[in-house]
Every structure is written in structure tokens, then in C-alpha cells.
């Protein structure tokens, strides 16, 4: 299974869509943390490494990231004309489990890429101490860094109530889980009904990401927060961290995503093992 997953990763060198995903992520890292670096340099301050936990708090970034997940995994499972004999040799279950492992590893790499490039962006003014630091505290207190440098990641006003390292670990886990969730959703729908339904369902969930800012105008709008699964990519979407009663608790955010991953994986394995290989190749 590991070899199957690594084989897919090796194909990235010739996949323009994968390059596009990582280039866009890099551009957004520069966009979000460039002003922070400049501000810290002008005031001779260090920046907490855990500022990256706020990367997905910007509503636009969450929307764009969901689109990047779709671009990254829209062809899963990666079955083509050369795969049929490989499937016969290793077995259907082992092959499809390798594809699921690939989505898991690729999701981890995407999130790790954001963390590492953000830290590299802030060198040499980065601090790994378990403290939010003066830069984040100042930005939270004033609502921005300075008139010249805007803070494009958002933190709650009572940020001191949350331990930086623990918050960052949770943020990483949630981002990884939601990315894995999106990849497995695409894989399951592609296996069950093909790309038309995949893009339709994924598009509906992507549209939900844009609704929270508007649905609060209606009494029923709070329901959207419990089905807006891709918004859970940020730990600050959980009630315990955002301080808003209409957002779901952390256990719901993580639980519903993990349950979704399990269901999508089981359905994918069952459907792929029962379908005709030639039909899968044609799609």
C-alpha cells in the first residue's frame, strides 16, 4: 500500500495541477505573513511561530483552500489504462487502500507545506517559545499591525486564554483532517457516480463556505454552521476558540469530519471492489 501511495506522489513532477496548488499556497503564505515579517523587522521584534494557526481564519483563504483541495484530488482514485494490470497483480483491496493512503499522505504534505513555508517566511525573526509574542498581542489589541502593515490573519480578542502550541497542534490536525475529508469525498463520489456528481456535491459544500457571513441575517442561518464542514479547517471555527455560541463545539468539528472520512473510505473500497475495471478506466 505504501508503494502505491508513493508511486502517486512521484507522479507530481509531471502534474501541472499539483504544481499550481502548491504555487497558490506559497503565494498566499507570502500575502498573509509578508506584512508580519516587515512589521517585526521595523520594530526589531520576533514573531511567534504559532501565528500560522490563524492561517485559515481569513474567510477568503478557507474558500480558496477548498477549491485547491478539489483541484488536488479531483481525479482520485488515480485509475488509468496502465493501472488495470497493477490492480490485478496486487489485488483490488490493496490497490484502493493504497489510494486512500495516498490521499492521507498528500493531505498531510499540503498542510505541512503551509506550516514550513510560513516559518521560512518569518526567518530569522521567528520564535518557537510557548508564547503568542508581542506582535500578535499588539495586533489583537489594535485590530491591525500598523497603518502600513495589515494583519491578514485573525485571532480572537482573548487569545491569551489559549496555549499557543496546543492551539497550533489542533489547528494542524483540523486542517489535515478537513483536507483528507475533501480528498476522500472526491474519491468516493468518483468511484460511485463519476466526476459530474463529484463536482456538483463538492461545489455545494464549497458554496456553503461563503454562506456564514450572510446566513446570520436569518433565524435559520445558524444551522449552516453545523454543516459547513470545510470551515472546520480552522481551529477558530470551534465554539471553544471563537467564543461564538452559534458555531459548533470542537468535538463536533473533529468528530463529523473523522466519521465522514471513515464512511467515504468504506464506501470507496466496497464500490471499487465490485465494479468492472474496464468501466472504471473509461471514466
Coordinates of C-alpha atoms in Angstrom, one line a residue:
X1 CA 0.0 0.0 0.0
X2 CA 2.8 2.4 0.9
X3 CA 4.5 1.8 -2.5
X4 CA 1.2 2.5 -4.3
X5 CA 0.9 5.8 -2.4
X6 CA 4.5 6.8 -3.1
X7 CA 4.1 6.0 -6.8
X8 CA 1.3 8.5 -7.0
X9 CA 3.4 11.1 -5.2
X10 CA 6.3 10.6 -7.6
X11 CA 3.9 11.5 -10.4
X12 CA 3.6 15.0 -9.0
X13 CA 6.7 16.1 -11.1
X14 CA 4.7 15.8 -14.3
X15 CA 1.3 17.0 -12.9
X16 CA 0.8 20.7 -13.6
X17 CA -2.3 20.9 -11.3
X18 CA -0.2 19.8 -8.3
X19 CA 2.3 22.4 -9.0
X20 CA -0.4 25.0 -9.4
X21 CA -1.8 24.0 -5.9
X22 CA 1.5 24.5 -4.2
X23 CA 2.3 27.7 -6.1
X24 CA -1.0 29.2 -5.0
X25 CA -0.4 28.1 -1.4
X26 CA 3.0 29.7 -1.4
X27 CA 1.6 33.0 -2.8
X28 CA -0.9 33.1 0.0
X29 CA 1.7 32.4 2.6
X30 CA 3.6 35.4 1.3
X31 CA 0.5 37.5 1.2
X32 CA -0.6 36.7 4.7
X33 CA 2.8 36.7 6.5
X34 CA 4.8 39.2 4.4
X35 CA 3.4 42.2 6.3
X36 CA 4.0 40.5 9.7
X37 CA 7.7 39.9 8.7
X38 CA 8.1 43.6 7.6
X39 CA 6.5 44.9 10.8
X40 CA 8.6 42.7 13.0
X41 CA 11.8 43.8 11.2
X42 CA 10.9 47.5 11.5
X43 CA 10.3 47.2 15.3
X44 CA 13.1 44.6 16.0
X45 CA 10.6 42.1 17.3
X46 CA 10.3 38.3 17.0
X47 CA 7.2 36.6 15.7
X48 CA 5.7 33.6 17.3
X49 CA 5.8 30.5 15.1
X50 CA 2.3 29.7 16.2
X51 CA 0.9 32.6 14.2
X52 CA 0.4 30.1 11.4
X53 CA -2.5 28.6 13.4
X54 CA -4.5 31.6 12.2
X55 CA -3.8 31.0 8.5
X56 CA -7.3 29.6 7.8
X57 CA -9.2 32.2 9.9
X58 CA -9.5 34.5 6.9
X59 CA -12.8 33.6 5.2
X60 CA -11.4 34.1 1.7
X61 CA -8.5 31.7 2.4
X62 CA -10.9 29.0 3.6
X63 CA -12.8 29.3 0.3
X64 CA -9.7 29.3 -1.8
X65 CA -8.2 26.3 0.1
X66 CA -11.4 24.3 -0.5
X67 CA -11.0 24.9 -4.2
X68 CA -7.4 23.8 -4.0
X69 CA -8.5 20.6 -2.3
X70 CA -10.8 19.9 -5.2
X71 CA -8.1 20.7 -7.7
X72 CA -5.7 18.4 -5.9
X73 CA -7.9 15.3 -5.6
X74 CA -10.5 15.7 -8.4
X75 CA -9.0 12.6 -10.2
X76 CA -9.0 10.3 -7.2
X77 CA -8.8 7.3 -7.4
X78 CA -6.0 7.5 -9.9
X79 CA -7.0 4.7 -12.2
X80 CA -5.9 4.8 -15.8
X81 CA -5.1 2.4 -18.7
X82 CA -1.8 1.4 -17.0
X83 CA -3.4 0.7 -13.7
X84 CA -5.5 -2.4 -14.7
X85 CA -2.7 -4.9 -14.7
X86 CA -1.3 -3.4 -11.5
X87 CA -4.6 -3.8 -9.8
X88 CA -4.8 -7.4 -10.9
X89 CA -1.3 -8.1 -9.6
X90 CA -1.7 -6.6 -6.2
X91 CA -5.4 -7.1 -5.7
X92 CA -8.3 -4.6 -5.6
X93 CA -8.5 -4.1 -1.9
X94 CA -4.7 -3.4 -1.5
X95 CA -4.7 -1.1 -4.5
X96 CA -7.6 1.1 -3.4
X97 CA -6.3 1.1 0.2
X98 CA -3.0 2.4 -1.3
X99 CA -5.0 5.2 -3.0
X100 CA -6.7 6.1 0.3
X101 CA -3.3 6.2 2.0
X102 CA -2.1 8.5 -0.8
X103 CA -4.9 11.0 -0.1
X104 CA -4.0 10.9 3.6
X105 CA -0.3 11.5 2.9
X106 CA -0.9 14.1 0.3
X107 CA -3.3 16.0 2.7
X108 CA -0.6 15.9 5.3
X109 CA 2.0 17.3 2.8
X110 CA -0.3 20.1 1.8
X111 CA -0.8 21.3 5.4
X112 CA 2.9 20.7 6.3
X113 CA 3.9 22.8 3.3
X114 CA 1.9 25.8 4.6
X115 CA 3.4 25.4 8.1
X116 CA 7.0 25.1 6.9
X117 CA 6.9 27.8 4.2
X118 CA 5.3 30.2 6.8
X119 CA 8.1 29.5 9.2
X120 CA 10.7 30.0 6.5
X121 CA 9.0 33.2 5.5
X122 CA 9.4 34.6 9.1
X123 CA 13.1 33.6 9.4
X124 CA 15.2 34.9 11.1
X125 CA 12.6 36.7 13.3
X126 CA 10.7 33.6 14.4
X127 CA 10.3 32.3 17.9
X128 CA 9.3 28.8 19.0
X129 CA 8.6 29.6 22.6
X130 CA 5.2 28.7 24.0
X131 CA 4.0 32.3 23.9
X132 CA 2.0 34.4 21.4
X133 CA 4.5 37.2 21.5
X134 CA 4.2 41.0 21.4
X135 CA 3.5 41.2 17.7
X136 CA 0.3 39.1 17.9
X137 CA -0.8 40.7 21.2
X138 CA -0.4 44.2 19.6
X139 CA -2.3 43.2 16.5
X140 CA -5.1 41.7 18.6
X141 CA -5.3 44.8 20.8
X142 CA -5.2 47.3 17.9
X143 CA -7.0 45.3 15.3
X144 CA -4.1 45.5 12.9
X145 CA -0.3 45.7 12.9
X146 CA 0.1 49.3 11.8
X147 CA -1.3 51.7 9.2
X148 CA 1.3 50.4 6.8
X149 CA 1.1 46.7 7.6
X150 CA -2.3 45.0 7.9
X151 CA -2.7 41.7 9.8
X152 CA -4.4 39.3 7.4
X153 CA -4.9 36.5 9.9
X154 CA -7.4 37.0 12.6
X155 CA -7.3 36.0 16.3
X156 CA -9.9 36.2 19.0
X157 CA -9.6 39.1 21.5
X158 CA -8.9 36.7 24.4
X159 CA -6.1 34.9 22.6
X160 CA -4.1 34.8 25.9
X161 CA -6.6 32.2 27.2
X162 CA -5.3 29.6 24.7
X163 CA -1.9 27.9 24.9
X164 CA -0.1 28.6 21.6
X165 CA 1.5 25.1 21.0
X166 CA -1.7 23.2 21.8
X167 CA -3.8 25.6 19.6
X168 CA -1.3 25.1 16.7
X169 CA -1.3 21.3 17.0
X170 CA -5.1 21.3 17.0
X171 CA -5.1 23.7 14.0
X172 CA -2.7 21.4 12.1
X173 CA -4.8 18.3 12.9
X174 CA -8.1 20.0 11.9
X175 CA -6.6 21.3 8.6
X176 CA -5.1 17.9 7.8
X177 CA -8.4 16.2 8.7
X178 CA -10.5 18.5 6.5
X179 CA -8.1 18.2 3.6
X180 CA -8.3 14.4 3.9
X181 CA -12.1 14.6 4.2
X182 CA -12.3 16.6 1.0
X183 CA -10.0 14.2 -0.9
X184 CA -11.9 11.2 0.3
X185 CA -15.2 12.8 -0.6
X186 CA -14.0 13.3 -4.2
X187 CA -12.7 9.7 -4.3
X188 CA -15.9 8.2 -3.1
X189 CA -18.1 10.2 -5.4
X190 CA -15.8 9.5 -8.4
X191 CA -16.0 5.8 -7.6
X192 CA -19.8 5.7 -7.1
X193 CA -21.1 8.0 -9.8
X194 CA -18.3 9.8 -11.7
X195 CA -17.0 13.3 -11.9
X196 CA -20.2 15.1 -12.7
X197 CA -21.8 14.2 -9.3
X198 CA -18.4 14.8 -7.6
X199 CA -18.1 18.3 -8.8
X200 CA -21.7 19.0 -8.0
X201 CA -21.6 17.9 -4.4
X202 CA -18.2 19.4 -3.8
X203 CA -19.5 22.7 -5.4
X204 CA -22.4 22.7 -3.0
X205 CA -20.1 22.3 0.0
X206 CA -17.8 24.9 -1.4
X207 CA -20.7 27.3 -1.7
X208 CA -21.6 26.7 2.0
X209 CA -18.2 28.2 2.8
X210 CA -19.4 31.5 1.6
X211 CA -22.7 31.4 3.4
X212 CA -21.8 32.0 7.1
X213 CA -21.3 35.8 6.6
X214 CA -24.8 36.1 5.2
X215 CA -26.9 33.5 6.9
X216 CA -26.8 35.2 10.2
X217 CA -29.4 37.6 8.8
X218 CA -31.9 34.8 9.2
X219 CA -33.0 32.8 12.2
X220 CA -32.4 29.5 10.4
X221 CA -28.9 30.6 9.4
X222 CA -27.2 29.1 12.4
X223 CA -27.9 25.6 11.0
X224 CA -25.4 26.3 8.3
X225 CA -22.5 26.4 10.8
X226 CA -23.2 22.7 11.6
X227 CA -23.0 21.5 8.0
X228 CA -20.3 23.9 6.8
X229 CA -17.7 21.1 7.1
X230 CA -14.9 22.8 5.2
X231 CA -14.9 25.8 7.5
X232 CA -13.7 23.4 10.2
X233 CA -10.2 23.7 8.5
X234 CA -9.6 26.4 11.2
X235 CA -9.5 25.6 14.9
X236 CA -11.0 29.0 15.4
X237 CA -14.2 27.8 13.8
X238 CA -14.9 25.7 17.0
X239 CA -17.0 27.3 19.7
X240 CA -14.3 26.9 22.3
X241 CA -11.9 29.1 20.3
X242 CA -14.1 31.6 18.5
X243 CA -16.3 32.3 21.6
X244 CA -19.5 32.3 19.5
X245 CA -22.3 30.1 20.6
X246 CA -23.7 29.5 17.1
X247 CA -20.5 27.8 16.0
X248 CA -20.4 24.0 16.8
X249 CA -18.1 22.7 19.6
X250 CA -14.7 21.2 18.9
X251 CA -15.9 17.6 19.4
X252 CA -18.5 18.1 16.6
X253 CA -16.0 19.7 14.2
X254 CA -13.4 16.9 14.6
X255 CA -16.0 14.1 15.0
X256 CA -18.1 14.8 12.0
X257 CA -15.0 15.1 9.8
X258 CA -13.4 11.8 11.0
X259 CA -16.7 10.0 10.7
X260 CA -17.0 11.3 7.1
X261 CA -13.5 10.1 6.3
X262 CA -14.3 6.6 7.6
X263 CA -17.7 6.4 5.7
X264 CA -16.1 7.7 2.5
X265 CA -13.3 5.2 2.8
X266 CA -15.5 2.2 3.4
X267 CA -17.9 3.1 0.6
X268 CA -15.0 3.6 -1.8
X269 CA -13.5 0.2 -1.0
X270 CA -16.8 -1.6 -1.4
X271 CA -17.8 0.1 -4.7
X272 CA -14.3 -0.2 -6.3
X273 CA -14.1 -3.9 -5.4
X274 CA -17.4 -4.6 -7.0
X275 CA -17.2 -2.6 -10.2
X276 CA -15.9 -3.6 -13.6
X277 CA -12.3 -2.5 -14.1
X278 CA -12.8 -1.5 -17.7
X279 CA -15.7 0.7 -16.7
X280 CA -13.6 2.4 -14.2
X281 CA -10.8 3.0 -16.7
X282 CA -13.2 4.5 -19.2
X283 CA -14.4 7.1 -16.7

